XYZ file of C-alpha atoms in Angstrom:
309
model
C 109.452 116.197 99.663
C 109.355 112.948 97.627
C 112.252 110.550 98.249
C 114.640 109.592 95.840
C 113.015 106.065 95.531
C 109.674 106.989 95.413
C 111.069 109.473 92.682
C 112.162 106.750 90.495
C 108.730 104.377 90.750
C 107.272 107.675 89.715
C 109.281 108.487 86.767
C 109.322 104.747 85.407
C 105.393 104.728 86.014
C 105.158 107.983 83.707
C 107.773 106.819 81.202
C 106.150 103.340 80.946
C 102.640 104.680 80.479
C 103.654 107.686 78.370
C 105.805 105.402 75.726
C 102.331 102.887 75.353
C 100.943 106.335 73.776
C 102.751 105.721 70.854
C 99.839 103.774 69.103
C 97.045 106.591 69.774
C 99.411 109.340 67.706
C 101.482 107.126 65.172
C 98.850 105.186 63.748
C 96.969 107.883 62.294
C 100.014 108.937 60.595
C 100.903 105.083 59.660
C 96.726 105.483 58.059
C 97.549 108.859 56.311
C 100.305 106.766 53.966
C 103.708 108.383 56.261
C 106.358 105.563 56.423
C 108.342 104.714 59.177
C 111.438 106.197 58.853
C 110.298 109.486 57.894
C 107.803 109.147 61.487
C 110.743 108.243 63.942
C 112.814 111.138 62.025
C 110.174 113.652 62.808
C 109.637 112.239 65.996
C 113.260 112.526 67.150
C 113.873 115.585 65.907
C 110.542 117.504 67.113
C 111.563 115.762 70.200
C 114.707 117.109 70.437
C 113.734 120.780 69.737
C 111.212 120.995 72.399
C 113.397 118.870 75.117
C 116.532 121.981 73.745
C 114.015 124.544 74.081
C 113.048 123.535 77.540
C 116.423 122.707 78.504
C 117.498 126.563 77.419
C 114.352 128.275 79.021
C 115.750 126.519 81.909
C 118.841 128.072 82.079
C 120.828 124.477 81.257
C 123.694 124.276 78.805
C 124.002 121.327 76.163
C 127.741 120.669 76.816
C 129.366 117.242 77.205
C 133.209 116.347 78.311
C 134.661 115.043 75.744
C 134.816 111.324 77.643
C 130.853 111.925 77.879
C 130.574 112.163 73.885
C 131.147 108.326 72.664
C 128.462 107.196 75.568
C 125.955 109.172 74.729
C 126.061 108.788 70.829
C 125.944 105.160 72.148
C 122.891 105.850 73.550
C 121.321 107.808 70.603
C 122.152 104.390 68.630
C 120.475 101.709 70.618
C 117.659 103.905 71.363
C 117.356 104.786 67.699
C 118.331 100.852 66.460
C 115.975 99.463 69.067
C 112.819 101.612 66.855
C 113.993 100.674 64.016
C 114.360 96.829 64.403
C 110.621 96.673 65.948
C 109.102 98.442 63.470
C 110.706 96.505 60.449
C 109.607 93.121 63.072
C 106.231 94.300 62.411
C 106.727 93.596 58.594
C 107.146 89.816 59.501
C 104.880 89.244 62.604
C 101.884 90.378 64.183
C 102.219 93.580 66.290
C 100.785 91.510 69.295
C 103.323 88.951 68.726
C 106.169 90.818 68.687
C 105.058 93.318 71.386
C 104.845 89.979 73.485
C 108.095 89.003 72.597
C 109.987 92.634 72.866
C 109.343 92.487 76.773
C 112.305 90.171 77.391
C 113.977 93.210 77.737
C 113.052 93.196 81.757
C 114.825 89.702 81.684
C 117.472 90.458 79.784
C 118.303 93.709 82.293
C 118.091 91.503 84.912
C 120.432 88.910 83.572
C 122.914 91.699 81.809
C 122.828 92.832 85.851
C 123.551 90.026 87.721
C 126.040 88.332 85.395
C 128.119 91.330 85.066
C 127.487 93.423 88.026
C 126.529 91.287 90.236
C 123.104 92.909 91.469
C 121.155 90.553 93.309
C 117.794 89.781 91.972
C 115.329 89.527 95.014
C 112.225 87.011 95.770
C 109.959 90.192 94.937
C 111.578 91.414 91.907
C 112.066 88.113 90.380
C 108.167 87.427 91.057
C 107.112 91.187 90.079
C 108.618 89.984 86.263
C 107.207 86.578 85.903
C 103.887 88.189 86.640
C 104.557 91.018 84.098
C 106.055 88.598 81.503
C 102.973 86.711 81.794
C 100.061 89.322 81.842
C 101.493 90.760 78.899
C 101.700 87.016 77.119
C 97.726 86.766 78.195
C 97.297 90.605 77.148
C 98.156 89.819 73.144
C 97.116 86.033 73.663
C 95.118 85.058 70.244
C 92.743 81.972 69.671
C 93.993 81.665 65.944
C 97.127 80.614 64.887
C 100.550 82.207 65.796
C 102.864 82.934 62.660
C 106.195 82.757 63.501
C 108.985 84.090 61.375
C 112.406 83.580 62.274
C 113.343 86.606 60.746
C 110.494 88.350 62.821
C 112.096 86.724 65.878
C 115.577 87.916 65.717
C 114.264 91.361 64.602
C 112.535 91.383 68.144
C 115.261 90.351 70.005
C 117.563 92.395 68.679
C 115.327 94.751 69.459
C 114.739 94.023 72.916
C 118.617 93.884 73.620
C 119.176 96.929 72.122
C 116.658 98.636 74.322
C 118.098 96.495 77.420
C 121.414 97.666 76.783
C 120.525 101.155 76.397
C 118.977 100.880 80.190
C 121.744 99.311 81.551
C 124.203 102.139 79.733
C 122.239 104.644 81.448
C 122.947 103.136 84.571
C 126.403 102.264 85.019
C 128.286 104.698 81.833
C 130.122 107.834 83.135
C 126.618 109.979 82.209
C 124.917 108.473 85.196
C 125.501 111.810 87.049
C 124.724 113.905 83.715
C 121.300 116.109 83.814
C 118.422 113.600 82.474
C 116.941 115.931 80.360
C 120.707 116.429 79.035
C 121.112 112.400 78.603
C 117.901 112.623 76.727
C 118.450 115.576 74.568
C 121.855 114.038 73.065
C 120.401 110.553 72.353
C 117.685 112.120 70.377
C 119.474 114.125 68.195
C 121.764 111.449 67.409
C 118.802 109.308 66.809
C 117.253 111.778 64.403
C 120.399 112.108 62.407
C 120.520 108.295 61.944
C 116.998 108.367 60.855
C 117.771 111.818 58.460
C 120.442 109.231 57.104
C 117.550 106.019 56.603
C 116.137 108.688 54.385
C 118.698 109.165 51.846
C 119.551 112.312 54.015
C 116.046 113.616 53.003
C 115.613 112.503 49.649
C 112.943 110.115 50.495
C 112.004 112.188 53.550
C 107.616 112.299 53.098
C 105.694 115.052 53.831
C 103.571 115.523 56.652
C 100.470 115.469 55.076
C 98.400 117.856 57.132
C 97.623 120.675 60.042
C 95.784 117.791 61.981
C 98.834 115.203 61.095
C 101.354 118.137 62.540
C 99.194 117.807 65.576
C 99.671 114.621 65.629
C 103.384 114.447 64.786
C 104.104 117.395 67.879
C 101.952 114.934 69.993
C 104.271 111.907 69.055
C 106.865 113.914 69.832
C 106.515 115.166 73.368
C 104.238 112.817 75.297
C 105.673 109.504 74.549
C 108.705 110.641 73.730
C 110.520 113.643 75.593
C 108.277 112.846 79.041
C 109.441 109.023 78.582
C 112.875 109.480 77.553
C 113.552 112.060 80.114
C 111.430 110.276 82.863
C 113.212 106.652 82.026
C 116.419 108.136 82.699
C 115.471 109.532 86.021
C 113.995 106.305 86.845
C 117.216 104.686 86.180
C 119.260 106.764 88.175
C 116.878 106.323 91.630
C 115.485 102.922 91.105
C 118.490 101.518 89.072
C 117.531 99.371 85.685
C 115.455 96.258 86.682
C 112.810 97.671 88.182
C 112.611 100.590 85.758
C 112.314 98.020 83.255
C 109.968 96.087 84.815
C 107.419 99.202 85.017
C 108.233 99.299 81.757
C 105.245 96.829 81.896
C 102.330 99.490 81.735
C 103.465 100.698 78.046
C 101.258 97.873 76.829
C 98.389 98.353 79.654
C 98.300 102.260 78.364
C 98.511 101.174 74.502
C 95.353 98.597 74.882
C 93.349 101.318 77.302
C 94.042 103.761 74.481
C 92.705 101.001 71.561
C 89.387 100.375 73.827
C 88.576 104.363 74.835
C 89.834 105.768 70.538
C 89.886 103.212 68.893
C 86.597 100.881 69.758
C 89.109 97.977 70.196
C 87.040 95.494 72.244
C 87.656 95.169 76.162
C 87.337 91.659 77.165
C 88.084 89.498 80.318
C 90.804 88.351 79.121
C 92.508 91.690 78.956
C 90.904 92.943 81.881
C 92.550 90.370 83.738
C 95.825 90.725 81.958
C 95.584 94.241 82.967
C 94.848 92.999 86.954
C 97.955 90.939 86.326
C 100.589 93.701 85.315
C 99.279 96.420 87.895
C 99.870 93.598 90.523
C 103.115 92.892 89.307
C 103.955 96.890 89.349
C 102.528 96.881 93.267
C 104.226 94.112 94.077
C 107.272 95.671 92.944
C 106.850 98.618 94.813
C 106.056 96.671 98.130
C 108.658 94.559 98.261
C 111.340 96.601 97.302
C 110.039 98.887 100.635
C 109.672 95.820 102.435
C 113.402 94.698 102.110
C 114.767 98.361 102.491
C 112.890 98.534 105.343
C 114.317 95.325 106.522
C 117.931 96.325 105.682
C 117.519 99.090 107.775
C 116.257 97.276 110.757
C 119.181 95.324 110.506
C 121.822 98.110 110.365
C 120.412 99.804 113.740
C 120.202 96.330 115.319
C 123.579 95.570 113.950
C 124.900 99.342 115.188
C 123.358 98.779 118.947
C 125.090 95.838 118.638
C 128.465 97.412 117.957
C 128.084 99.948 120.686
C 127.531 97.340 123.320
């Protein structure tokens, strides 16, 4: 049996990885002329059938206490507004750009955590980012020039604290204890119905054009959507929400492996050792989280034959 800990690397590995999938299913669609809203709606919502029909085949209810209800349609809003403000970024920046500049969300975790919980933020952890912060930076580094747009920026960071708040809200709201696939389910109806809403409530809802773009749309939906929602908030509950985010790292690694082996996207040395960079940063993580629990724990039994002398 798996521990809880090794549980939650696990699950934030799969949900990292899964969610850098997006690319390899949406773009197609992007290509075929379907806009964004109308893409995140179907996402959502094929997403949420498939994580209810699961759920039911399980034998799980949908039910929430009624003190449950205002966290988790917070939850289905940043998740849903934290989409929806990087996709619109894209309209003012280069993807690379602001994918570079939406991973302050690790940062922001870890400050959100420390300044009002109080977590402590170890040598290893605080290393384990820096190194992830900056493989990613050398991941979408360019030799032209960088255009900057201040509206781009805040659209990113909004972004990015929307997603970082959704993490911590995961954590330390009253549906920590709730079923993950449960947590997930609710926040992606309520993001579906926000994005039903972007559409005039359907008016200007497009058509999916195709049997091979409903392949594509069902592919959206599950992989990098119901295995990273639901594995993110598993992650969160065994590993708590810095070091989820910080595996959060390998969404990018996954996206650019998927752009070299589909799309022909060049793989240089540059991104080979960005790539080196992140995976460190993920071991790292890994290694010295074991290393100080297993250093804690030396320390209780010495402590305890201590006592009992």
């Amino acid at each position: 049996m798996l521990n809880d800990k090794l549980k939650g690397y696990i699950c934030g590995a799969a949900s990292g990885a899964s969610y850098g999938l997006i690319p390899l299913f949406s773009l197609p669609l992007l290509r075929q002329g379907v806009d964004y809203d109308s893409l995140l709606f179907y996402r959502y919502a094929i997403a949420a059938a498939v994580l209810g029909l699961i759920t039911r085949l399980q034998g799980h209810d949908f039910s929430l206490r009624r003190g449950e209800v205002p966290f988790i349609a917070a939850l289905g809003v940043l998740f849903a507004l934290s989409s929806i403000l990087m996709f619109i970024a894209f309209d003012y920046m280069p993807t690379g750009l602001v994918s570079t500049m939406f991973f302050i969300y690790p940062i922001l975790v870890a400050i959100i955590m420390a300044a009002v919980y109080g977590e402590r933020m170890t040598w290893g952890r605080f290393l384990s980012l820096a190194m992830a912060v900056g493989g990613i930076a050398l991941l979408y580094l360019t030799d032209g020039p960088i255009r900057f747009s201040t509206t781009g920026l805040a659209l990113t960071f909004g972004a990015a604290l929307t997603y970082a708040a959704y993490i911590i809200l995961v954590n330390k709201s009253r549906v920590r204890h709730l079923r993950g696939s449960k947590v997930a389910f609710w926040s992606l109806v309520t993001g579906a119905l926000l994005f039903f809403a972007r559409t005039g409530f359907g008016a200007r809802l497009q058509a999916v054009p195709s049997a091979d773009a409903w392949g594509l749309v069902l592919l959206l939906a599950v992989v990098p959507t119901v295995v990273s929602c639901t594995s993110l908030v598993l992650s969160v509950r065994y590993i708590g929400s810095t070091a989820t985010s910080i595996l959060g790292a390998l969404e990018p690694v996954t996206a650019v492996v998927c752009g070299t082996l589909v799309f022909a996207e060049p793989m240089t040395l540059r991104i080979f050792a960005a790539i080196a960079v992140i995976v460190g940063a993920v071991v790292l993580l890994v290694a010295s989280d074991a290393v100080g629990r297993l250093g804690h724990n030396l320390n209780n039994k010495i402590r305890n034959k201590t006592f009992k002398r």
